[in-house]
Amino acid sequence: MTPIDREAIRRKYAVERDKRLRADGGAQYKRLESEFSDLAADPYNPVVAREAVNDHVTFAFIGGGFAGLVVGARLKEAGVDDYRIIEKGGDFGGTWYWNRYPGAQCDTASMIYMPLLEETGHMPSEKYAHAPEIRDHCSRIGEHYGLYENAMFHTRVTDLAWDETQKVWQIQTDRGDKFTAKYIGMGTGPLHVAKLPGLPGIENFAGKSFHTSRWDYAYTGGTPEGEPMSKLSNKRVAIIGTGATAVQCVPHLARDAKELFVFQRTPSSVDERNNAAIDPTWFDSVNEPGWQKKWQENFVANLGMGFPTEDLVDDGWTDLGKRIRSQVIGLAPEQRTPANIMAAWEDADHGKMEEIRQRAATIVDDPQTSENLKAWYRQLCKRPCFHDEYLQAFNRPSTHLIDTDGKGVERITKKGVVANGVEYEVDCIIYASGFEVSTDFVSRSGYDVTGRGGIKLSEYWQDGMRSFHGLHVHGFPNLFFVQQNQAAAFIANYPHNLVDHAETVATVVKHAQKNGYQEVEPTEEAQEKWVAFLLTGPGARIGNIECTPGYYNNEGQGFGEQERFALGHPAGAQGFFNHIEAWRNSGSFEGLAFK
Ligand code: NDP
C-alpha cells in the first residue's frame, strides 16, 4: 500500500476549505418559514379548523417526532393517561412527517433506529427502511399507546411560562389555545426549520420551486413510496445542494426528469449502502426480549474505543470505528500517546476517504464528472453519506453535474439558475439546502421559556447550556429537555438517546406522582457538578474550523464560547447510558429535589 502523505492531504483539504469560506457564514441563508411562507405551507394535510382548548393535562410535550412519541409511550406505561403532544405538522413523525422526498430513508440501520420495535411488534422491511415505513411506524406508536386522543396537530407553541401560584406550566399556541400542564417535555429536534440559500433573484423565478421538505407530488407526479414522477418526463429540473438529502433524491429525479441539473458547491462523500430486505426467519431468530437495547448498545460499542467481540449492525458506521481501532491497535503499547493515537486516527480517515474518492472514479464514466464528485475533507467534517445509486445517476446522459468549484449558485433568474456565469433554463428548482442548526434556540422554536421568578431560558443559557443530565434545568421545575446535549451527545444513532431519556422521564414522573409531589427540579449544586464533570472530558468536539464549511462547523466560522457546553459524557454515549441506568436503578434520584 502507498504510504499516506499526511502533509499533502492536509494541504489539499485546506485549499478546498478556503475556496468555500464566506464572510457571511450562516447569514447566507434565508428561513423558508418567514421569508417564503407560501413555500413553507404543509403540502401533505390541510389545516383543519378547531375550537381553542382551555384545559389541564398532566403532561404536555412539544414536538410529535420520535422524542414526543417515546416519552408518551413510557408515560402511558407508567400510568399517565392525559398526555398531550403539540405538533406543528399535521400528524406524528417530526422530521419524517416533513421529509417525503423520493428516496428518503434512514441512514442508520432500522433495527436500532426505529424506536419501540419490540413493544409494537414491527419487523422493519429493510436494513435501512424508507421514509413511508418510518412515518407509518410513528403512527403505529401513536395508535399503540393512544397518543392520538389528546394530540394537537398544526399547532405551534407561542409561549411557555411557569405559574408559581398554581405550580403548573401555562401554555399558549398559535391556535388560540391556553391550557396548563403539570409537566412539560420539549423534543423539537435539531433540524426542523428549513432554509434556502439567500440567492439574488430567488423570488423572481417564474417556474415551480420547492424545498425538499415540502415535496410537491401534485407537480412532480409519483408518490413518496417511489412511484415514478411521471409529470417530470417533459420537465427540465434543477436541484441545488448535494448534501445527505440530495444524495437520496437525485437518483429518482435522474430517472424521471427529462433533464436534471445538479448544482454542487461541495461534494458529499458517498460510500456504499448495501441495503437489503430483512428476512422474517432471520428476524425471528434475533427477536428475543431485550434484543433492541442489546443491538443499540452494540452499535455504540462498535463506534467507541472499546473492543467489542461482535458487530451486530455491521455497516459503514461501524466500519469507521473498526478502522480507527485497528490503526490504534497497530501501535506498540508504549507508542499509544495521545499524539500518536490522533495520527493513527487521521491515517484511518485518509485511507477511508481515499477509498471513497476511488469509488467515484470507478463508478462515474466521465472523468471530469468523477473528479468533481470527489470529496476532499476529513470524513466527519460533513455527514457521511451511503448510497448505491447516487454516483451511478451521473452516468445518465440526461443528468448533468454543474460543479461550481466551491462558489455555489450565483443567482436565480425568471427562467432558471445561474452558475459559473451560465444561465440554465429550467421548469422547476428544488432546494436541497438543508435546515437551520446554529441559529438561536428561541428564534428557531418560536417561543422562549419563562421559569421560576420570571427568568427566561434564553437569559439563563446566555453563557452556555447548563443542565442536569441534559434533561432537567434548575429554575425550570417539572420541565424535561429530551435531546442529546449534556447527555449522550454525538451519538450516531440519535433515537437511542431519546428512548433512554424517555425511561428517565417516566421513572422521575412516576416517583413524583406516587408520592404526591408537586414539583421536581435539580438542585443548583447537582447541576453545576454535572456540568463540571462533563467539562473534564475531551470537549465539545464540534465546530472544527479546519473542516470544509457546513452546519457542523457553523459554516466554517466555528462556535463561540457558549458552544463549549454542547458536549456529552466524557466516556462517550455508552458512558452516559451506564451512568443514567445506575442512577435510575438506585431509586434515590440524587441531584433532584422533590417538593
Ligand atoms: P445540508 O445542509 O447537509 O446540505 C445543504 C446543501 O445545499 C449542501 O450541499 C450545500 O453546499 C448546498 N448549498 C447551499 N447553498 C448553496 C448554493 N448557494 N449553491 C449551491 N449549493 C448550495 O442539508 P441536507 O438536507 O442534505 O441534510 C441535512 C441533515 O439532515 C444531514 O446532515 C443529516 O443529518 C440529516 N439527513 C439525514 C438523513 C437520514 O438519516 N436518512 C437523510 C437526509 C438528511 P455546501 O456543502 O457547500 O454547504
JSON list of C-alpha atoms in Angstrom, two decimals, residues 121-282:
[
{"chain": "A", "resi": 121, "resn": "GLY", "atom": "CA", "xyz": [-44.24, -5.88, 17.23]},
{"chain": "A", "resi": 122, "resn": "HIS", "atom": "CA", "xyz": [-42.98, -4.37, 13.99]},
{"chain": "A", "resi": 123, "resn": "MET", "atom": "CA", "xyz": [-40.31, -6.01, 11.85]},
{"chain": "A", "resi": 124, "resn": "PRO", "atom": "CA", "xyz": [-38.56, -3.45, 9.63]},
{"chain": "A", "resi": 125, "resn": "SER", "atom": "CA", "xyz": [-38.83, -4.45, 5.99]},
{"chain": "A", "resi": 126, "resn": "GLU", "atom": "CA", "xyz": [-35.28, -3.37, 5.10]},
{"chain": "A", "resi": 127, "resn": "LYS", "atom": "CA", "xyz": [-31.91, -2.89, 6.74]},
{"chain": "A", "resi": 128, "resn": "TYR", "atom": "CA", "xyz": [-32.42, 0.87, 6.01]},
{"chain": "A", "resi": 129, "resn": "ALA", "atom": "CA", "xyz": [-36.16, 1.48, 5.93]},
{"chain": "A", "resi": 130, "resn": "HIS", "atom": "CA", "xyz": [-37.66, 4.05, 3.61]},
{"chain": "A", "resi": 131, "resn": "ALA", "atom": "CA", "xyz": [-39.47, 7.13, 4.90]},
{"chain": "A", "resi": 132, "resn": "PRO", "atom": "CA", "xyz": [-43.09, 5.95, 4.39]},
{"chain": "A", "resi": 133, "resn": "GLU", "atom": "CA", "xyz": [-42.42, 2.92, 6.61]},
{"chain": "A", "resi": 134, "resn": "ILE", "atom": "CA", "xyz": [-40.84, 5.13, 9.28]},
{"chain": "A", "resi": 135, "resn": "ARG", "atom": "CA", "xyz": [-43.75, 7.54, 9.14]},
{"chain": "A", "resi": 136, "resn": "ASP", "atom": "CA", "xyz": [-46.18, 4.62, 9.43]},
{"chain": "A", "resi": 137, "resn": "HIS", "atom": "CA", "xyz": [-44.19, 3.41, 12.40]},
{"chain": "A", "resi": 138, "resn": "CYS", "atom": "CA", "xyz": [-44.66, 6.81, 14.07]},
{"chain": "A", "resi": 139, "resn": "SER", "atom": "CA", "xyz": [-48.43, 6.42, 13.58]},
{"chain": "A", "resi": 140, "resn": "ARG", "atom": "CA", "xyz": [-48.17, 2.86, 14.87]},
{"chain": "A", "resi": 141, "resn": "ILE", "atom": "CA", "xyz": [-46.57, 4.08, 18.11]},
{"chain": "A", "resi": 142, "resn": "GLY", "atom": "CA", "xyz": [-49.21, 6.82, 18.36]},
{"chain": "A", "resi": 143, "resn": "GLU", "atom": "CA", "xyz": [-52.03, 4.31, 17.95]},
{"chain": "A", "resi": 144, "resn": "HIS", "atom": "CA", "xyz": [-50.49, 1.58, 20.09]},
{"chain": "A", "resi": 145, "resn": "TYR", "atom": "CA", "xyz": [-50.15, 3.96, 23.04]},
{"chain": "A", "resi": 146, "resn": "GLY", "atom": "CA", "xyz": [-53.32, 6.04, 22.49]},
{"chain": "A", "resi": 147, "resn": "LEU", "atom": "CA", "xyz": [-51.31, 9.20, 21.80]},
{"chain": "A", "resi": 148, "resn": "TYR", "atom": "CA", "xyz": [-53.68, 10.49, 19.10]},
{"chain": "A", "resi": 149, "resn": "GLU", "atom": "CA", "xyz": [-56.53, 11.01, 21.60]},
{"chain": "A", "resi": 150, "resn": "ASN", "atom": "CA", "xyz": [-55.15, 14.20, 23.08]},
{"chain": "A", "resi": 151, "resn": "ALA", "atom": "CA", "xyz": [-52.79, 15.37, 20.33]},
{"chain": "A", "resi": 152, "resn": "MET", "atom": "CA", "xyz": [-52.89, 18.84, 18.79]},
{"chain": "A", "resi": 153, "resn": "PHE", "atom": "CA", "xyz": [-51.62, 18.96, 15.19]},
{"chain": "A", "resi": 154, "resn": "HIS", "atom": "CA", "xyz": [-50.86, 22.00, 13.06]},
{"chain": "A", "resi": 155, "resn": "THR", "atom": "CA", "xyz": [-50.30, 23.83, 16.31]},
{"chain": "A", "resi": 156, "resn": "ARG", "atom": "CA", "xyz": [-47.26, 25.83, 17.41]},
{"chain": "A", "resi": 157, "resn": "VAL", "atom": "CA", "xyz": [-46.46, 26.81, 20.96]},
{"chain": "A", "resi": 158, "resn": "THR", "atom": "CA", "xyz": [-46.05, 30.57, 21.25]},
{"chain": "A", "resi": 159, "resn": "ASP", "atom": "CA", "xyz": [-45.50, 30.92, 24.99]},
{"chain": "A", "resi": 160, "resn": "LEU", "atom": "CA", "xyz": [-44.50, 28.68, 27.87]},
{"chain": "A", "resi": 161, "resn": "ALA", "atom": "CA", "xyz": [-44.37, 30.02, 31.43]},
{"chain": "A", "resi": 162, "resn": "TRP", "atom": "CA", "xyz": [-44.16, 28.50, 34.91]},
{"chain": "A", "resi": 163, "resn": "ASP", "atom": "CA", "xyz": [-47.04, 29.55, 37.16]},
{"chain": "A", "resi": 164, "resn": "GLU", "atom": "CA", "xyz": [-45.60, 29.65, 40.66]},
{"chain": "A", "resi": 165, "resn": "THR", "atom": "CA", "xyz": [-49.00, 30.02, 42.34]},
{"chain": "A", "resi": 166, "resn": "GLN", "atom": "CA", "xyz": [-50.67, 27.02, 40.75]},
{"chain": "A", "resi": 167, "resn": "LYS", "atom": "CA", "xyz": [-47.43, 25.03, 40.23]},
{"chain": "A", "resi": 168, "resn": "VAL", "atom": "CA", "xyz": [-48.24, 24.36, 36.59]},
{"chain": "A", "resi": 169, "resn": "TRP", "atom": "CA", "xyz": [-46.94, 25.37, 33.19]},
{"chain": "A", "resi": 170, "resn": "GLN", "atom": "CA", "xyz": [-49.11, 27.83, 31.23]},
{"chain": "A", "resi": 171, "resn": "ILE", "atom": "CA", "xyz": [-49.03, 27.03, 27.51]},
{"chain": "A", "resi": 172, "resn": "GLN", "atom": "CA", "xyz": [-50.25, 29.25, 24.68]},
{"chain": "A", "resi": 173, "resn": "THR", "atom": "CA", "xyz": [-50.37, 28.36, 21.00]},
{"chain": "A", "resi": 174, "resn": "ASP", "atom": "CA", "xyz": [-50.94, 29.97, 17.62]},
{"chain": "A", "resi": 175, "resn": "ARG", "atom": "CA", "xyz": [-54.40, 28.34, 17.51]},
{"chain": "A", "resi": 176, "resn": "GLY", "atom": "CA", "xyz": [-55.60, 30.39, 20.49]},
{"chain": "A", "resi": 177, "resn": "ASP", "atom": "CA", "xyz": [-55.16, 27.56, 23.00]},
{"chain": "A", "resi": 178, "resn": "LYS", "atom": "CA", "xyz": [-54.40, 28.46, 26.61]},
{"chain": "A", "resi": 179, "resn": "PHE", "atom": "CA", "xyz": [-54.04, 25.43, 28.80]},
{"chain": "A", "resi": 180, "resn": "THR", "atom": "CA", "xyz": [-51.97, 24.20, 31.73]},
{"chain": "A", "resi": 181, "resn": "ALA", "atom": "CA", "xyz": [-49.82, 21.14, 32.32]},
{"chain": "A", "resi": 182, "resn": "LYS", "atom": "CA", "xyz": [-48.16, 19.83, 35.47]},
{"chain": "A", "resi": 183, "resn": "TYR", "atom": "CA", "xyz": [-45.15, 18.67, 33.47]},
{"chain": "A", "resi": 184, "resn": "ILE", "atom": "CA", "xyz": [-43.78, 19.76, 30.15]},
{"chain": "A", "resi": 185, "resn": "GLY", "atom": "CA", "xyz": [-41.42, 18.00, 27.74]},
{"chain": "A", "resi": 186, "resn": "MET", "atom": "CA", "xyz": [-39.57, 19.51, 24.81]},
{"chain": "A", "resi": 187, "resn": "GLY", "atom": "CA", "xyz": [-38.34, 17.44, 21.90]},
{"chain": "A", "resi": 188, "resn": "THR", "atom": "CA", "xyz": [-38.24, 19.78, 18.95]},
{"chain": "A", "resi": 189, "resn": "GLY", "atom": "CA", "xyz": [-35.19, 18.16, 17.34]},
{"chain": "A", "resi": 190, "resn": "PRO", "atom": "CA", "xyz": [-32.18, 19.80, 15.78]},
{"chain": "A", "resi": 191, "resn": "LEU", "atom": "CA", "xyz": [-33.27, 20.03, 12.10]},
{"chain": "A", "resi": 192, "resn": "HIS", "atom": "CA", "xyz": [-36.82, 21.33, 11.91]},
{"chain": "A", "resi": 193, "resn": "VAL", "atom": "CA", "xyz": [-36.54, 24.80, 10.36]},
{"chain": "A", "resi": 194, "resn": "ALA", "atom": "CA", "xyz": [-35.86, 24.60, 6.64]},
{"chain": "A", "resi": 195, "resn": "LYS", "atom": "CA", "xyz": [-33.59, 27.13, 4.96]},
{"chain": "A", "resi": 196, "resn": "LEU", "atom": "CA", "xyz": [-32.99, 28.40, 1.44]},
{"chain": "A", "resi": 197, "resn": "PRO", "atom": "CA", "xyz": [-29.82, 29.88, 0.02]},
{"chain": "A", "resi": 198, "resn": "GLY", "atom": "CA", "xyz": [-30.12, 33.67, 0.07]},
{"chain": "A", "resi": 199, "resn": "LEU", "atom": "CA", "xyz": [-29.64, 33.94, -3.68]},
{"chain": "A", "resi": 200, "resn": "PRO", "atom": "CA", "xyz": [-30.33, 37.18, -5.54]},
{"chain": "A", "resi": 201, "resn": "GLY", "atom": "CA", "xyz": [-33.47, 36.89, -7.65]},
{"chain": "A", "resi": 202, "resn": "ILE", "atom": "CA", "xyz": [-34.82, 33.82, -5.82]},
{"chain": "A", "resi": 203, "resn": "GLU", "atom": "CA", "xyz": [-38.29, 35.39, -5.60]},
{"chain": "A", "resi": 204, "resn": "ASN", "atom": "CA", "xyz": [-38.37, 36.14, -9.33]},
{"chain": "A", "resi": 205, "resn": "PHE", "atom": "CA", "xyz": [-38.31, 32.59, -10.69]},
{"chain": "A", "resi": 206, "resn": "ALA", "atom": "CA", "xyz": [-41.38, 32.12, -12.88]},
{"chain": "A", "resi": 207, "resn": "GLY", "atom": "CA", "xyz": [-41.41, 28.31, -12.79]},
{"chain": "A", "resi": 208, "resn": "LYS", "atom": "CA", "xyz": [-42.15, 25.91, -9.93]},
{"chain": "A", "resi": 209, "resn": "SER", "atom": "CA", "xyz": [-39.88, 25.74, -6.87]},
{"chain": "A", "resi": 210, "resn": "PHE", "atom": "CA", "xyz": [-39.97, 23.99, -3.50]},
{"chain": "A", "resi": 211, "resn": "HIS", "atom": "CA", "xyz": [-37.74, 22.83, -0.66]},
{"chain": "A", "resi": 212, "resn": "THR", "atom": "CA", "xyz": [-37.10, 19.09, -0.35]},
{"chain": "A", "resi": 213, "resn": "SER", "atom": "CA", "xyz": [-39.02, 19.01, 2.95]},
{"chain": "A", "resi": 214, "resn": "ARG", "atom": "CA", "xyz": [-42.16, 20.30, 1.17]},
{"chain": "A", "resi": 215, "resn": "TRP", "atom": "CA", "xyz": [-42.11, 17.99, -1.86]},
{"chain": "A", "resi": 216, "resn": "ASP", "atom": "CA", "xyz": [-44.93, 18.83, -4.25]},
{"chain": "A", "resi": 217, "resn": "TYR", "atom": "CA", "xyz": [-46.08, 15.49, -5.69]},
{"chain": "A", "resi": 218, "resn": "ALA", "atom": "CA", "xyz": [-49.06, 17.26, -7.27]},
{"chain": "A", "resi": 219, "resn": "TYR", "atom": "CA", "xyz": [-46.49, 18.95, -9.53]},
{"chain": "A", "resi": 220, "resn": "THR", "atom": "CA", "xyz": [-43.99, 16.10, -9.98]},
{"chain": "A", "resi": 221, "resn": "GLY", "atom": "CA", "xyz": [-46.39, 13.16, -10.03]},
{"chain": "A", "resi": 222, "resn": "GLY", "atom": "CA", "xyz": [-45.35, 9.97, -8.26]},
{"chain": "A", "resi": 223, "resn": "THR", "atom": "CA", "xyz": [-45.52, 9.21, -4.56]},
{"chain": "A", "resi": 224, "resn": "PRO", "atom": "CA", "xyz": [-43.20, 9.07, -1.56]},
{"chain": "A", "resi": 225, "resn": "GLU", "atom": "CA", "xyz": [-43.44, 5.27, -1.93]},
{"chain": "A", "resi": 226, "resn": "GLY", "atom": "CA", "xyz": [-41.37, 5.54, -5.10]},
{"chain": "A", "resi": 227, "resn": "GLU", "atom": "CA", "xyz": [-43.87, 5.50, -7.96]},
{"chain": "A", "resi": 228, "resn": "PRO", "atom": "CA", "xyz": [-42.36, 7.32, -10.97]},
{"chain": "A", "resi": 229, "resn": "MET", "atom": "CA", "xyz": [-42.75, 11.10, -11.06]},
{"chain": "A", "resi": 230, "resn": "SER", "atom": "CA", "xyz": [-44.35, 10.92, -14.47]},
{"chain": "A", "resi": 231, "resn": "LYS", "atom": "CA", "xyz": [-45.16, 14.64, -14.65]},
{"chain": "A", "resi": 232, "resn": "LEU", "atom": "CA", "xyz": [-41.43, 15.39, -14.79]},
{"chain": "A", "resi": 233, "resn": "SER", "atom": "CA", "xyz": [-40.94, 13.44, -18.01]},
{"chain": "A", "resi": 234, "resn": "ASN", "atom": "CA", "xyz": [-41.17, 16.67, -20.04]},
{"chain": "A", "resi": 235, "resn": "LYS", "atom": "CA", "xyz": [-39.50, 18.94, -17.45]},
{"chain": "A", "resi": 236, "resn": "ARG", "atom": "CA", "xyz": [-36.02, 20.36, -17.00]},
{"chain": "A", "resi": 237, "resn": "VAL", "atom": "CA", "xyz": [-35.31, 20.22, -13.29]},
{"chain": "A", "resi": 238, "resn": "ALA", "atom": "CA", "xyz": [-32.59, 21.85, -11.18]},
{"chain": "A", "resi": 239, "resn": "ILE", "atom": "CA", "xyz": [-31.63, 20.68, -7.72]},
{"chain": "A", "resi": 240, "resn": "ILE", "atom": "CA", "xyz": [-29.47, 22.96, -5.59]},
{"chain": "A", "resi": 241, "resn": "GLY", "atom": "CA", "xyz": [-27.39, 21.22, -2.94]},
{"chain": "A", "resi": 242, "resn": "THR", "atom": "CA", "xyz": [-25.61, 17.88, -2.73]},
{"chain": "A", "resi": 243, "resn": "GLY", "atom": "CA", "xyz": [-25.92, 17.01, 0.99]},
{"chain": "A", "resi": 244, "resn": "ALA", "atom": "CA", "xyz": [-27.47, 13.89, 2.53]},
{"chain": "A", "resi": 245, "resn": "THR", "atom": "CA", "xyz": [-30.95, 14.80, 1.25]},
{"chain": "A", "resi": 246, "resn": "ALA", "atom": "CA", "xyz": [-29.87, 15.38, -2.36]},
{"chain": "A", "resi": 247, "resn": "VAL", "atom": "CA", "xyz": [-27.87, 12.14, -2.36]},
{"chain": "A", "resi": 248, "resn": "GLN", "atom": "CA", "xyz": [-31.09, 10.25, -1.67]},
{"chain": "A", "resi": 249, "resn": "CYS", "atom": "CA", "xyz": [-33.41, 12.05, -4.11]},
{"chain": "A", "resi": 250, "resn": "VAL", "atom": "CA", "xyz": [-31.10, 12.69, -7.08]},
{"chain": "A", "resi": 251, "resn": "PRO", "atom": "CA", "xyz": [-31.33, 9.08, -8.39]},
{"chain": "A", "resi": 252, "resn": "HIS", "atom": "CA", "xyz": [-35.14, 9.40, -8.52]},
{"chain": "A", "resi": 253, "resn": "LEU", "atom": "CA", "xyz": [-35.02, 12.76, -10.27]},
{"chain": "A", "resi": 254, "resn": "ALA", "atom": "CA", "xyz": [-32.41, 11.45, -12.69]},
{"chain": "A", "resi": 255, "resn": "ARG", "atom": "CA", "xyz": [-34.70, 8.54, -13.53]},
{"chain": "A", "resi": 256, "resn": "ASP", "atom": "CA", "xyz": [-37.85, 10.63, -14.06]},
{"chain": "A", "resi": 257, "resn": "ALA", "atom": "CA", "xyz": [-36.93, 14.12, -15.28]},
{"chain": "A", "resi": 258, "resn": "LYS", "atom": "CA", "xyz": [-36.43, 14.95, -18.92]},
{"chain": "A", "resi": 259, "resn": "GLU", "atom": "CA", "xyz": [-33.20, 16.65, -17.88]},
{"chain": "A", "resi": 260, "resn": "LEU", "atom": "CA", "xyz": [-31.65, 17.11, -14.45]},
{"chain": "A", "resi": 261, "resn": "PHE", "atom": "CA", "xyz": [-29.08, 19.74, -13.44]},
{"chain": "A", "resi": 262, "resn": "VAL", "atom": "CA", "xyz": [-27.40, 19.07, -10.09]},
{"chain": "A", "resi": 263, "resn": "PHE", "atom": "CA", "xyz": [-25.78, 22.26, -8.75]},
{"chain": "A", "resi": 264, "resn": "GLN", "atom": "CA", "xyz": [-22.88, 21.35, -6.50]},
{"chain": "A", "resi": 265, "resn": "ARG", "atom": "CA", "xyz": [-20.84, 23.54, -4.16]},
{"chain": "A", "resi": 266, "resn": "THR", "atom": "CA", "xyz": [-19.24, 20.77, -2.08]},
{"chain": "A", "resi": 267, "resn": "PRO", "atom": "CA", "xyz": [-19.45, 17.07, -2.97]},
{"chain": "A", "resi": 268, "resn": "SER", "atom": "CA", "xyz": [-20.67, 14.63, -0.34]},
{"chain": "A", "resi": 269, "resn": "SER", "atom": "CA", "xyz": [-18.59, 11.57, 0.49]},
{"chain": "A", "resi": 270, "resn": "VAL", "atom": "CA", "xyz": [-20.74, 8.70, -0.76]},
{"chain": "A", "resi": 271, "resn": "ASP", "atom": "CA", "xyz": [-19.83, 5.21, 0.38]},
{"chain": "A", "resi": 272, "resn": "GLU", "atom": "CA", "xyz": [-21.71, 2.01, -0.45]},
{"chain": "A", "resi": 273, "resn": "ARG", "atom": "CA", "xyz": [-25.08, 1.38, 1.22]},
{"chain": "A", "resi": 274, "resn": "ASN", "atom": "CA", "xyz": [-25.77, -2.33, 0.71]},
{"chain": "A", "resi": 275, "resn": "ASN", "atom": "CA", "xyz": [-29.41, -2.14, 1.68]},
{"chain": "A", "resi": 276, "resn": "ALA", "atom": "CA", "xyz": [-31.30, -5.42, 1.79]},
{"chain": "A", "resi": 277, "resn": "ALA", "atom": "CA", "xyz": [-34.70, -6.79, 2.74]},
{"chain": "A", "resi": 278, "resn": "ILE", "atom": "CA", "xyz": [-34.93, -8.20, 6.25]},
{"chain": "A", "resi": 279, "resn": "ASP", "atom": "CA", "xyz": [-35.67, -11.91, 6.23]},
{"chain": "A", "resi": 280, "resn": "PRO", "atom": "CA", "xyz": [-38.52, -12.80, 8.65]},
{"chain": "A", "resi": 281, "resn": "THR", "atom": "CA", "xyz": [-36.86, -16.11, 9.58]},
{"chain": "A", "resi": 282, "resn": "TRP", "atom": "CA", "xyz": [-33.66, -14.32, 10.48]}
]
